[in-house]
Each structure stands twice: as C-alpha cells, then as structure tokens.
PDB file of C-alpha atoms in Angstrom:
ATOM      1  CA  MET A   1      82.232  92.552  94.142  1.00  0.00           C
ATOM      2  CA  SER A   2      79.616  90.771  96.254  1.00  0.00           C
ATOM      3  CA  GLN A   3      79.841  90.625 100.018  1.00  0.00           C
ATOM      4  CA  PRO A   4      82.179  87.806 101.105  1.00  0.00           C
ATOM      5  CA  SER A   5      80.507  84.699 102.503  1.00  0.00           C
ATOM      6  CA  PRO A   6      81.066  83.983 106.207  1.00  0.00           C
ATOM      7  CA  ASP A   7      82.895  80.759 105.343  1.00  0.00           C
ATOM      8  CA  SER A   8      85.436  82.669 103.242  1.00  0.00           C
ATOM      9  CA  LEU A   9      86.342  85.146 105.961  1.00  0.00           C
ATOM     10  CA  PRO A  10      89.459  84.684 108.091  1.00  0.00           C
ATOM     11  CA  LYS A  11      89.261  84.055 111.824  1.00  0.00           C
ATOM     12  CA  LEU A  12      90.829  87.079 113.469  1.00  0.00           C
ATOM     13  CA  ARG A  13      91.985  87.694 117.015  1.00  0.00           C
ATOM     14  CA  ARG A  14      90.140  90.576 118.711  1.00  0.00           C
ATOM     15  CA  PRO A  15      90.350  92.642 115.519  1.00  0.00           C
ATOM     16  CA  VAL A  16      90.665  96.421 115.417  1.00  0.00           C
ATOM     17  CA  LEU A  17      89.492  98.244 112.298  1.00  0.00           C
ATOM     18  CA  LEU A  18      91.579 101.169 111.070  1.00  0.00           C
ATOM     19  CA  ALA A  19      90.176 103.417 108.350  1.00  0.00           C
ATOM     20  CA  ALA A  20      91.570 106.318 106.341  1.00  0.00           C
ATOM     21  CA  PHE A  21      90.299 107.986 103.194  1.00  0.00           C
ATOM     22  CA  GLY A  22      92.043 110.239 100.727  1.00  0.00           C
ATOM     23  CA  GLY A  23      90.544 113.655 100.066  1.00  0.00           C
ATOM     24  CA  TRP A  24      88.945 116.070 102.506  1.00  0.00           C
ATOM     25  CA  ASN A  25      89.947 113.995 105.554  1.00  0.00           C
ATOM     26  CA  ASP A  26      93.580 113.504 104.520  1.00  0.00           C
ATOM     27  CA  ALA A  27      95.750 116.624 104.420  1.00  0.00           C
ATOM     28  CA  ALA A  28      99.159 115.810 102.898  1.00  0.00           C
ATOM     29  CA  ASP A  29      97.961 112.175 102.597  1.00  0.00           C
ATOM     30  CA  ALA A  30      99.266 111.674 106.140  1.00  0.00           C
ATOM     31  CA  ALA A  31      96.417 109.447 107.354  1.00  0.00           C
ATOM     32  CA  SER A  32      96.138 107.224 104.289  1.00  0.00           C
ATOM     33  CA  ALA A  33      99.935 106.856 104.301  1.00  0.00           C
ATOM     34  CA  ALA A  34      99.740 105.527 107.868  1.00  0.00           C
ATOM     35  CA  VAL A  35      97.267 102.786 106.905  1.00  0.00           C
ATOM     36  CA  GLU A  36      99.229 101.995 103.761  1.00  0.00           C
ATOM     37  CA  HIS A  37     102.384 101.674 105.870  1.00  0.00           C
ATOM     38  CA  LEU A  38     100.701  99.114 108.115  1.00  0.00           C
ATOM     39  CA  SER A  39      99.359  97.245 105.102  1.00  0.00           C
ATOM     40  CA  LEU A  40     102.837  96.915 103.603  1.00  0.00           C
ATOM     41  CA  THR A  41     104.609  96.240 106.905  1.00  0.00           C
ATOM     42  CA  TRP A  42     102.321  93.431 107.982  1.00  0.00           C
ATOM     43  CA  GLU A  43     101.520  92.142 104.459  1.00  0.00           C
ATOM     44  CA  ALA A  44      97.771  92.700 104.462  1.00  0.00           C
ATOM     45  CA  THR A  45      95.484  90.319 102.582  1.00  0.00           C
ATOM     46  CA  GLN A  46      92.545  91.738 100.656  1.00  0.00           C
ATOM     47  CA  VAL A  47      89.084  90.677 101.831  1.00  0.00           C
ATOM     48  CA  TYR A  48      86.687  92.912  99.942  1.00  0.00           C
ATOM     49  CA  ASP A  49      86.653  95.662  97.316  1.00  0.00           C
ATOM     50  CA  ILE A  50      83.723  98.064  97.281  1.00  0.00           C
ATOM     51  CA  ASP A  51      82.285  98.519  93.787  1.00  0.00           C
ATOM     52  CA  PRO A  52      83.271 102.070  92.798  1.00  0.00           C
ATOM     53  CA  ASP A  53      80.392 102.473  90.318  1.00  0.00           C
ATOM     54  CA  ASP A  54      77.942 102.810  93.209  1.00  0.00           C
ATOM     55  CA  TYR A  55      79.717 105.579  95.088  1.00  0.00           C
ATOM     56  CA  TYR A  56      82.063 107.644  92.924  1.00  0.00           C
ATOM     57  CA  ASP A  57      81.333 110.434  90.481  1.00  0.00           C
ATOM     58  CA  TYR A  58      84.033 109.845  87.897  1.00  0.00           C
ATOM     59  CA  GLN A  59      83.931 113.471  86.745  1.00  0.00           C
ATOM     60  CA  SER A  60      84.978 114.494  90.278  1.00  0.00           C
ATOM     61  CA  SER A  61      87.119 111.455  91.161  1.00  0.00           C
ATOM     62  CA  ARG A  62      88.550 110.510  87.805  1.00  0.00           C
ATOM     63  CA  PRO A  63      90.182 107.155  87.049  1.00  0.00           C
ATOM     64  CA  MET A  64      93.943 107.280  86.538  1.00  0.00           C
ATOM     65  CA  VAL A  65      95.864 105.971  83.532  1.00  0.00           C
ATOM     66  CA  HIS A  66      99.250 104.385  84.274  1.00  0.00           C
ATOM     67  CA  MET A  67     101.935 103.616  81.725  1.00  0.00           C
ATOM     68  CA  ASN A  68     104.419 100.749  81.803  1.00  0.00           C
ATOM     69  CA  GLY A  69     107.502 101.347  79.704  1.00  0.00           C
ATOM     70  CA  GLY A  70     105.570 103.903  77.700  1.00  0.00           C
ATOM     71  CA  VAL A  71     103.482 101.145  76.136  1.00  0.00           C
ATOM     72  CA  THR A  72     101.100  99.318  78.434  1.00  0.00           C
ATOM     73  CA  ARG A  73      98.181 101.300  79.785  1.00  0.00           C
ATOM     74  CA  ARG A  74      96.513 100.363  83.068  1.00  0.00           C
ATOM     75  CA  LEU A  75      93.342 102.050  84.269  1.00  0.00           C
ATOM     76  CA  GLU A  76      92.993 102.530  88.025  1.00  0.00           C
ATOM     77  CA  TRP A  77      89.526 103.379  89.301  1.00  0.00           C
ATOM     78  CA  PRO A  78      88.860 105.233  92.567  1.00  0.00           C
ATOM     79  CA  SER A  79      87.913 102.569  95.070  1.00  0.00           C
ATOM     80  CA  THR A  80      87.940 101.456  98.683  1.00  0.00           C
ATOM     81  CA  GLY A  81      89.326  98.132  99.822  1.00  0.00           C
ATOM     82  CA  ILE A  82      89.080  96.150 103.049  1.00  0.00           C
ATOM     83  CA  SER A  83      91.982  93.939 104.061  1.00  0.00           C
ATOM     84  CA  TYR A  84      93.346  92.283 107.175  1.00  0.00           C
ATOM     85  CA  CYS A  85      96.774  91.607 108.613  1.00  0.00           C
ATOM     86  CA  ARG A  86      98.105  89.389 111.345  1.00  0.00           C
ATOM     87  CA  VAL A  87     100.082  91.357 113.905  1.00  0.00           C
ATOM     88  CA  PRO A  88     103.170  89.440 115.067  1.00  0.00           C
ATOM     89  CA  LYS A  89     103.700  89.063 118.819  1.00  0.00           C
ATOM     90  CA  ALA A  90     100.330  90.661 119.586  1.00  0.00           C
ATOM     91  CA  ASP A  91      97.003  89.368 120.831  1.00  0.00           C
ATOM     92  CA  ARG A  92      94.944  91.099 118.166  1.00  0.00           C
ATOM     93  CA  ASP A  93      94.807  91.539 114.386  1.00  0.00           C
ATOM     94  CA  LEU A  94      93.941  94.507 112.198  1.00  0.00           C
ATOM     95  CA  ILE A  95      91.268  95.164 109.624  1.00  0.00           C
ATOM     96  CA  LEU A  96      92.351  97.945 107.267  1.00  0.00           C
ATOM     97  CA  VAL A  97      89.994 100.158 105.258  1.00  0.00           C
ATOM     98  CA  LEU A  98      91.749 102.333 102.713  1.00  0.00           C
ATOM     99  CA  GLY A  99      90.356 104.299  99.805  1.00  0.00           C
ATOM    100  CA  HIS A 100      89.181 107.689  98.618  1.00  0.00           C
ATOM    101  CA  GLU A 101      86.273 109.607 100.099  1.00  0.00           C
ATOM    102  CA  PRO A 102      83.211 108.681  97.999  1.00  0.00           C
ATOM    103  CA  ASN A 103      81.062 111.228  96.203  1.00  0.00           C
ATOM    104  CA  LEU A 104      77.687 109.505  96.550  1.00  0.00           C
ATOM    105  CA  ARG A 105      75.500 107.471  98.940  1.00  0.00           C
ATOM    106  CA  TRP A 106      77.653 107.784 102.020  1.00  0.00           C
ATOM    107  CA  ARG A 107      75.262 105.946 104.350  1.00  0.00           C
ATOM    108  CA  THR A 108      75.062 102.892 102.094  1.00  0.00           C
ATOM    109  CA  PHE A 109      78.819 103.010 101.555  1.00  0.00           C
ATOM    110  CA  CYS A 110      79.464 102.990 105.301  1.00  0.00           C
ATOM    111  CA  GLN A 111      76.945 100.215 105.855  1.00  0.00           C
ATOM    112  CA  GLU A 112      78.897  97.990 103.460  1.00  0.00           C
ATOM    113  CA  ILE A 113      81.999  98.499 105.565  1.00  0.00           C
ATOM    114  CA  VAL A 114      80.098  97.935 108.811  1.00  0.00           C
ATOM    115  CA  ASP A 115      78.596  94.672 107.508  1.00  0.00           C
ATOM    116  CA  VAL A 116      81.987  93.240 106.566  1.00  0.00           C
ATOM    117  CA  ALA A 117      83.551  94.394 109.842  1.00  0.00           C
ATOM    118  CA  LEU A 118      80.763  92.842 111.915  1.00  0.00           C
ATOM    119  CA  ALA A 119      81.198  89.560 110.033  1.00  0.00           C
ATOM    120  CA  LEU A 120      84.872  89.711 111.047  1.00  0.00           C
ATOM    121  CA  ASP A 121      83.880  90.290 114.710  1.00  0.00           C
ATOM    122  CA  VAL A 122      85.491  93.720 114.960  1.00  0.00           C
ATOM    123  CA  GLU A 123      85.966  94.929 118.548  1.00  0.00           C
ATOM    124  CA  ILE A 124      86.867  98.590 118.082  1.00  0.00           C
ATOM    125  CA  VAL A 125      87.218 101.081 115.231  1.00  0.00           C
ATOM    126  CA  VAL A 126      89.811 103.838 114.867  1.00  0.00           C
ATOM    127  CA  THR A 127      89.423 106.358 112.060  1.00  0.00           C
ATOM    128  CA  LEU A 128      92.504 108.331 111.053  1.00  0.00           C
ATOM    129  CA  GLY A 129      92.523 111.799 109.550  1.00  0.00           C
ATOM    130  CA  SER A 130      94.773 114.788 109.009  1.00  0.00           C
ATOM    131  CA  LEU A 131      93.897 118.462 108.766  1.00  0.00           C
ATOM    132  CA  LEU A 132      95.549 121.747 107.832  1.00  0.00           C
ATOM    133  CA  ALA A 133      96.349 123.963 110.789  1.00  0.00           C
ATOM    134  CA  ASP A 134      98.316 127.089 111.754  1.00  0.00           C
ATOM    135  CA  ILE A 135     101.266 125.169 113.195  1.00  0.00           C
ATOM    136  CA  PRO A 136     105.009 125.255 112.422  1.00  0.00           C
ATOM    137  CA  HIS A 137     106.705 122.298 110.749  1.00  0.00           C
ATOM    138  CA  THR A 138     109.557 122.457 113.276  1.00  0.00           C
ATOM    139  CA  ARG A 139     107.540 121.384 116.324  1.00  0.00           C
ATOM    140  CA  PRO A 140     106.048 118.001 117.325  1.00  0.00           C
ATOM    141  CA  VAL A 141     102.927 117.131 115.334  1.00  0.00           C
ATOM    142  CA  PRO A 142      99.762 117.741 117.393  1.00  0.00           C
ATOM    143  CA  ILE A 143      97.544 114.643 117.495  1.00  0.00           C
ATOM    144  CA  SER A 144      93.964 115.254 118.571  1.00  0.00           C
ATOM    145  CA  GLY A 145      91.558 112.473 119.387  1.00  0.00           C
ATOM    146  CA  SER A 146      87.894 112.131 120.106  1.00  0.00           C
ATOM    147  CA  ALA A 147      85.513 109.530 121.386  1.00  0.00           C
ATOM    148  CA  HIS A 148      81.731 109.353 121.311  1.00  0.00           C
ATOM    149  CA  THR A 149      81.194 108.754 125.028  1.00  0.00           C
ATOM    150  CA  ALA A 150      82.874 109.960 128.202  1.00  0.00           C
ATOM    151  CA  ASP A 151      83.673 106.362 129.205  1.00  0.00           C
ATOM    152  CA  ALA A 152      85.409 105.658 125.891  1.00  0.00           C
ATOM    153  CA  ALA A 153      87.306 108.935 126.095  1.00  0.00           C
ATOM    154  CA  LYS A 154      88.581 108.073 129.576  1.00  0.00           C
ATOM    155  CA  ARG A 155      89.492 104.519 128.604  1.00  0.00           C
ATOM    156  CA  TYR A 156      91.584 105.560 125.606  1.00  0.00           C
ATOM    157  CA  GLY A 157      92.905 108.836 126.956  1.00  0.00           C
ATOM    158  CA  LEU A 158      90.962 110.955 124.467  1.00  0.00           C
ATOM    159  CA  GLU A 159      88.586 113.856 124.624  1.00  0.00           C
ATOM    160  CA  GLN A 160      84.848 113.404 124.322  1.00  0.00           C
ATOM    161  CA  SER A 161      83.977 114.919 120.977  1.00  0.00           C
ATOM    162  CA  LYS A 162      82.395 118.372 121.159  1.00  0.00           C
ATOM    163  CA  TYR A 163      82.880 119.282 117.500  1.00  0.00           C
ATOM    164  CA  GLU A 164      79.903 120.713 115.630  1.00  0.00           C
ATOM    165  CA  GLY A 165      80.048 121.416 111.897  1.00  0.00           C
ATOM    166  CA  PRO A 166      80.719 119.747 108.559  1.00  0.00           C
ATOM    167  CA  THR A 167      82.215 116.283 108.609  1.00  0.00           C
ATOM    168  CA  GLY A 168      83.834 113.928 106.132  1.00  0.00           C
ATOM    169  CA  ILE A 169      83.397 110.236 105.475  1.00  0.00           C
ATOM    170  CA  THR A 170      85.460 109.358 108.564  1.00  0.00           C
ATOM    171  CA  GLY A 171      82.895 111.079 110.777  1.00  0.00           C
ATOM    172  CA  VAL A 172      80.008 109.320 109.030  1.00  0.00           C
ATOM    173  CA  LEU A 173      81.744 105.943 109.309  1.00  0.00           C
ATOM    174  CA  GLN A 174      82.516 106.496 112.983  1.00  0.00           C
ATOM    175  CA  ASP A 175      78.840 107.250 113.636  1.00  0.00           C
ATOM    176  CA  ALA A 176      77.726 104.191 111.626  1.00  0.00           C
ATOM    177  CA  PHE A 177      79.816 101.915 113.814  1.00  0.00           C
ATOM    178  CA  ILE A 178      78.592 103.562 116.999  1.00  0.00           C
ATOM    179  CA  GLN A 179      75.012 103.055 115.837  1.00  0.00           C
ATOM    180  CA  ALA A 180      75.891  99.389 115.240  1.00  0.00           C
ATOM    181  CA  GLY A 181      77.147  99.066 118.811  1.00  0.00           C
ATOM    182  CA  VAL A 182      80.886  99.068 118.025  1.00  0.00           C
ATOM    183  CA  PRO A 183      83.125 101.527 119.944  1.00  0.00           C
ATOM    184  CA  ALA A 184      84.710 103.993 117.518  1.00  0.00           C
ATOM    185  CA  VAL A 185      87.308 106.681 118.140  1.00  0.00           C
ATOM    186  CA  ALA A 186      89.146 109.136 115.906  1.00  0.00           C
ATOM    187  CA  LEU A 187      92.745 110.347 115.689  1.00  0.00           C
ATOM    188  CA  TRP A 188      93.699 113.470 113.737  1.00  0.00           C
ATOM    189  CA  ALA A 189      97.140 114.824 112.892  1.00  0.00           C
ATOM    190  CA  SER A 190      97.612 118.548 112.322  1.00  0.00           C
ATOM    191  CA  VAL A 191      99.603 119.479 109.211  1.00  0.00           C
ATOM    192  CA  PRO A 192     101.174 122.919 108.567  1.00  0.00           C
ATOM    193  CA  HIS A 193      98.832 124.671 106.167  1.00  0.00           C
ATOM    194  CA  TYR A 194     101.699 126.260 104.230  1.00  0.00           C
ATOM    195  CA  ILE A 195     103.084 122.837 103.280  1.00  0.00           C
ATOM    196  CA  GLY A 196      99.922 120.847 102.777  1.00  0.00           C
ATOM    197  CA  HIS A 197     100.939 118.798  99.753  1.00  0.00           C
ATOM    198  CA  PRO A 198     102.059 115.167 100.217  1.00  0.00           C
ATOM    199  CA  PRO A 199     104.001 113.503 101.559  1.00  0.00           C
ATOM    200  CA  ASN A 200     104.326 114.464 105.198  1.00  0.00           C
ATOM    201  CA  PRO A 201     106.200 111.578 106.858  1.00  0.00           C
ATOM    202  CA  LYS A 202     106.433 113.512 110.129  1.00  0.00           C
ATOM    203  CA  ALA A 203     102.633 113.584 110.492  1.00  0.00           C
ATOM    204  CA  THR A 204     102.311 109.952 109.384  1.00  0.00           C
ATOM    205  CA  LEU A 205     104.875 108.903 111.976  1.00  0.00           C
ATOM    206  CA  ALA A 206     103.067 110.856 114.708  1.00  0.00           C
ATOM    207  CA  LEU A 207      99.781 109.117 113.867  1.00  0.00           C
ATOM    208  CA  LEU A 208     101.424 105.692 114.003  1.00  0.00           C
ATOM    209  CA  ASP A 209     103.072 106.473 117.337  1.00  0.00           C
ATOM    210  CA  ARG A 210      99.765 107.592 118.869  1.00  0.00           C
ATOM    211  CA  LEU A 211      97.972 104.608 117.379  1.00  0.00           C
ATOM    212  CA  GLY A 212     100.501 102.241 118.923  1.00  0.00           C
ATOM    213  CA  SER A 213      99.934 103.822 122.333  1.00  0.00           C
ATOM    214  CA  LEU A 214      96.162 103.737 121.920  1.00  0.00           C
ATOM    215  CA  LEU A 215      96.073 100.033 121.019  1.00  0.00           C
ATOM    216  CA  ASP A 216      99.088  98.949 123.086  1.00  0.00           C
ATOM    217  CA  LEU A 217     100.805  97.693 119.928  1.00  0.00           C
ATOM    218  CA  THR A 218     104.424  97.940 118.846  1.00  0.00           C
ATOM    219  CA  VAL A 219     104.237  99.460 115.381  1.00  0.00           C
ATOM    220  CA  PRO A 220     107.384  99.090 113.230  1.00  0.00           C
ATOM    221  CA  VAL A 221     108.103 102.478 111.662  1.00  0.00           C
ATOM    222  CA  GLY A 222     110.945 101.474 109.340  1.00  0.00           C
ATOM    223  CA  VAL A 223     112.558 104.432 107.598  1.00  0.00           C
ATOM    224  CA  LEU A 224     109.825 106.895 108.578  1.00  0.00           C
ATOM    225  CA  PRO A 225     111.933 108.619 111.290  1.00  0.00           C
ATOM    226  CA  ASP A 226     114.703 109.303 108.753  1.00  0.00           C
ATOM    227  CA  GLN A 227     112.176 110.482 106.179  1.00  0.00           C
ATOM    228  CA  ALA A 228     110.546 112.768 108.754  1.00  0.00           C
ATOM    229  CA  ARG A 229     113.913 114.296 109.672  1.00  0.00           C
ATOM    230  CA  GLN A 230     114.862 114.832 106.015  1.00  0.00           C
ATOM    231  CA  TRP A 231     111.428 116.331 105.311  1.00  0.00           C
ATOM    232  CA  GLU A 232     111.755 118.823 108.167  1.00  0.00           C
ATOM    233  CA  GLU A 233     115.283 119.790 107.163  1.00  0.00           C
ATOM    234  CA  ALA A 234     114.230 120.350 103.550  1.00  0.00           C
ATOM    235  CA  ILE A 235     111.252 122.528 104.531  1.00  0.00           C
ATOM    236  CA  THR A 236     113.396 124.523 106.953  1.00  0.00           C
ATOM    237  CA  GLU A 237     115.975 125.147 104.230  1.00  0.00           C
ATOM    238  CA  MET A 238     113.347 126.338 101.774  1.00  0.00           C
ATOM    239  CA  THR A 239     111.467 128.577 104.217  1.00  0.00           C
ATOM    240  CA  SER A 240     114.722 130.167 105.408  1.00  0.00           C
ATOM    241  CA  GLU A 241     115.413 131.385 101.874  1.00  0.00           C
ATOM    242  CA  ASP A 242     112.357 133.661 101.936  1.00  0.00           C
ATOM    243  CA  GLU A 243     112.237 136.406 104.554  1.00  0.00           C
ATOM    244  CA  ASP A 244     108.431 136.533 104.751  1.00  0.00           C
ATOM    245  CA  MET A 245     108.119 132.768 105.071  1.00  0.00           C
ATOM    246  CA  ALA A 246     110.881 132.572 107.660  1.00  0.00           C
ATOM    247  CA  GLY A 247     109.219 135.297 109.725  1.00  0.00           C
ATOM    248  CA  TYR A 248     105.846 133.606 109.493  1.00  0.00           C
ATOM    249  CA  VAL A 249     107.291 130.286 110.679  1.00  0.00           C
ATOM    250  CA  ARG A 250     109.082 132.013 113.576  1.00  0.00           C
ATOM    251  CA  GLU A 251     105.840 133.588 114.697  1.00  0.00           C
ATOM    252  CA  LEU A 252     104.103 130.220 114.579  1.00  0.00           C
ATOM    253  CA  GLU A 253     106.948 128.773 116.638  1.00  0.00           C
ATOM    254  CA  ASP A 254     106.681 131.560 119.214  1.00  0.00           C
ATOM    255  CA  ARG A 255     102.947 131.027 119.530  1.00  0.00           C
ATOM    256  CA  GLU A 256     103.392 127.266 119.839  1.00  0.00           C
ATOM    257  CA  ASP A 257     106.105 127.611 122.467  1.00  0.00           C
ATOM    258  CA  ALA A 258     104.020 130.058 124.463  1.00  0.00           C
ATOM    259  CA  ASP A 259     100.941 127.837 124.081  1.00  0.00           C
ATOM    260  CA  ALA A 260      98.992 130.943 123.097  1.00  0.00           C
ATOM    261  CA  GLU A 261      95.487 130.919 121.734  1.00  0.00           C
ATOM    262  CA  PRO A 262      95.299 131.161 117.923  1.00  0.00           C
ATOM    263  CA  SER A 263      94.541 134.565 116.516  1.00  0.00           C
ATOM    264  CA  ASP A 264      92.686 135.374 113.332  1.00  0.00           C
ATOM    265  CA  GLU A 265      95.698 137.164 111.870  1.00  0.00           C
ATOM    266  CA  LEU A 266      99.203 136.151 112.888  1.00  0.00           C
ATOM    267  CA  THR A 267     101.221 138.572 110.802  1.00  0.00           C
ATOM    268  CA  GLU A 268     100.778 141.289 108.260  1.00  0.00           C
ATOM    269  CA  VAL A 269     101.500 138.647 105.622  1.00  0.00           C
ATOM    270  CA  ASP A 270      98.439 136.535 104.834  1.00  0.00           C
ATOM    271  CA  GLY A 271      99.043 132.860 105.623  1.00  0.00           C
ATOM    272  CA  ASP A 272      97.058 131.596 102.632  1.00  0.00           C
ATOM    273  CA  THR A 273      99.131 133.772 100.322  1.00  0.00           C
ATOM    274  CA  LEU A 274     102.294 132.335 101.837  1.00  0.00           C
ATOM    275  CA  ALA A 275     100.985 128.819 101.287  1.00  0.00           C
ATOM    276  CA  ALA A 276     100.327 129.532  97.604  1.00  0.00           C
ATOM    277  CA  GLU A 277     103.767 131.102  97.215  1.00  0.00           C
ATOM    278  CA  PHE A 278     105.360 128.101  98.901  1.00  0.00           C
ATOM    279  CA  GLU A 279     103.597 125.689  96.554  1.00  0.00           C
ATOM    280  CA  ARG A 280     104.997 127.610  93.577  1.00  0.00           C
ATOM    281  CA  TYR A 281     108.413 127.621  95.236  1.00  0.00           C
ATOM    282  CA  LEU A 282     108.340 123.852  95.637  1.00  0.00           C
ATOM    283  CA  ARG A 283     107.426 123.386  91.986  1.00  0.00           C
ATOM    284  CA  ARG A 284     110.384 125.537  90.994  1.00  0.00           C
ATOM    285  CA  ARG A 285     112.646 123.418  93.191  1.00  0.00           C
ATOM    286  CA  GLY A 286     111.368 120.278  91.513  1.00  0.00           C
ATOM    287  CA  GLY A 287     109.791 118.617  94.558  1.00  0.00           C
ATOM    288  CA  ALA A 288     112.859 118.667  96.753  1.00  0.00           C
ATOM    289  CA  THR A 289     110.888 117.411  99.771  1.00  0.00           C
ATOM    290  CA  ASP A 290     110.112 113.998  98.330  1.00  0.00           C
ATOM    291  CA  ALA A 291     111.637 111.411 100.614  1.00  0.00           C
TER     292      ALA A 291
END
C-alpha cells in the first residue's frame, strides 16, 4: 500500500501515537492486547497498512490459514497497520500502530511509521511492551517507564532510560521518533515468567491504567477488571495444586513484599523448569485460564 496522500488524512486533535508489536516485545500479548482494546473501544479507522513483503521473513513469521465453517479458507499475512480513533470527551485523539515485530529492514520500517505519524501531526509517542520477570501473579503488576531526556522523564513521571543491551522494534521506533524531533516514551508491564503465555488481562489492565494517567485520559476498561480477577484466581488455583509451584510463588511474594533485591537463585527448584512444567499443566487442564 502506498503512503496516504496528505489530502486523504484525517485532521486530528493533538494526536498521541501508541505502538505495540507482537513477539519479543510482548510477553503474554499484554501490550498488543492493550492497543487492540483501545482500537475496539474507540472504533479505530484504518489509515495505512505496511506492505509485509518488505519486512517479514515468512519462514519465521508464517502467514496463518483461517477456516470458516470448515470450508472457506482465509490467508492472514503478518503485517502492521496504522489507524486512528477519536477520543470522546477529550482534547486529543490517538494514532494506533499494531502489528508483529518485523524480521527485516527495521530502520526503513520505522521510517514508514514516522512519515505517516508526522503527516498526522503527532505530538508524542508512547510505545508499549511487556516482559517476563521474576514476580508473583498475586501482586500488582509492576509498570516501568522510560524517557529519552531528563526533562521528559520529569514531565511524565518516568525514569530517564539507563538501559544498555539488546532492544526490540519498540526501542528502534522510539529512537526513530526522537531523531525526528518527536518526544517518545516507553511503558513496560512485567509478566510472571512462569505464566508467560497469553492472555494476561491483569497486565493489559495495568498498562491501560498507567497510560491513562500518563496522558490524562479516561480509558474505558470494560470487562478487563473481571477478566483480570478470574485470571488471577485460576492461576492461584492451579499453582496451589503443586507443592513446588506453590512454594515458589510464596517465595516470590515474600521477596516482593519485602522489596528485596532479586537474587540469581530464589529456591532450590529452578524457575525455568517450573515454567515449563506449568505450561504442560495448563495444556492438560485445557486452557482453563482463558477469560
């Protein structure tokens, strides 16, 4: 799809761009679910679809076949779309970027997004991500944030980023906007590493709550609080049925409550082994955590 012409673009009010990408940046799909929730809640309108042929390796990010009534086949290609939504009773609108982390040509990919956003007069960018961490599912979801400059960090109540190491497409996109002169910040939700498969409505809800505070917006959350409660209750029930898992969760809770520094080895039981066992346990239970 070619870049939209300026005449075809909507006139937006002080737009904020929100971006989330499935894959490395999106543990339990918590971040992409947050953007998808906003898209559905405020009935987003598509502006631009990035051509997947330029950026995806289809052997790594394979297209998906969908059946309708066991007869009709529909092929869905990995892609990234840009849409916008009008926010009721607010003085600004949203630009939403949602897709899967590309495999190829990240700088060109990000420049496409930047070009469209600049044509829409974007004022600020917020990238959303979620990561696996040694935290218990029974405690509030930690939301970490970062900004590129000390002034931006102070303005939005975030830390100035000091991270050094590998980054995903959200980090590259954030830098591309900063280089283009657009303020860009990041919000990350921490997800328990032993229950890293989607969905995680508790983490999605925490991201939306923090986003609302950051942008001074009232974000309708719908049934997410009920889904988050049911999710936590289901995970608690399943972990309590295994002595090793229950002990591991209790130790995480104790560390969280004491605000202790993480240690390399929490218990004699390896956390990664517990996570693998829990995944097998969930499959045996038939996905009982689906909300």
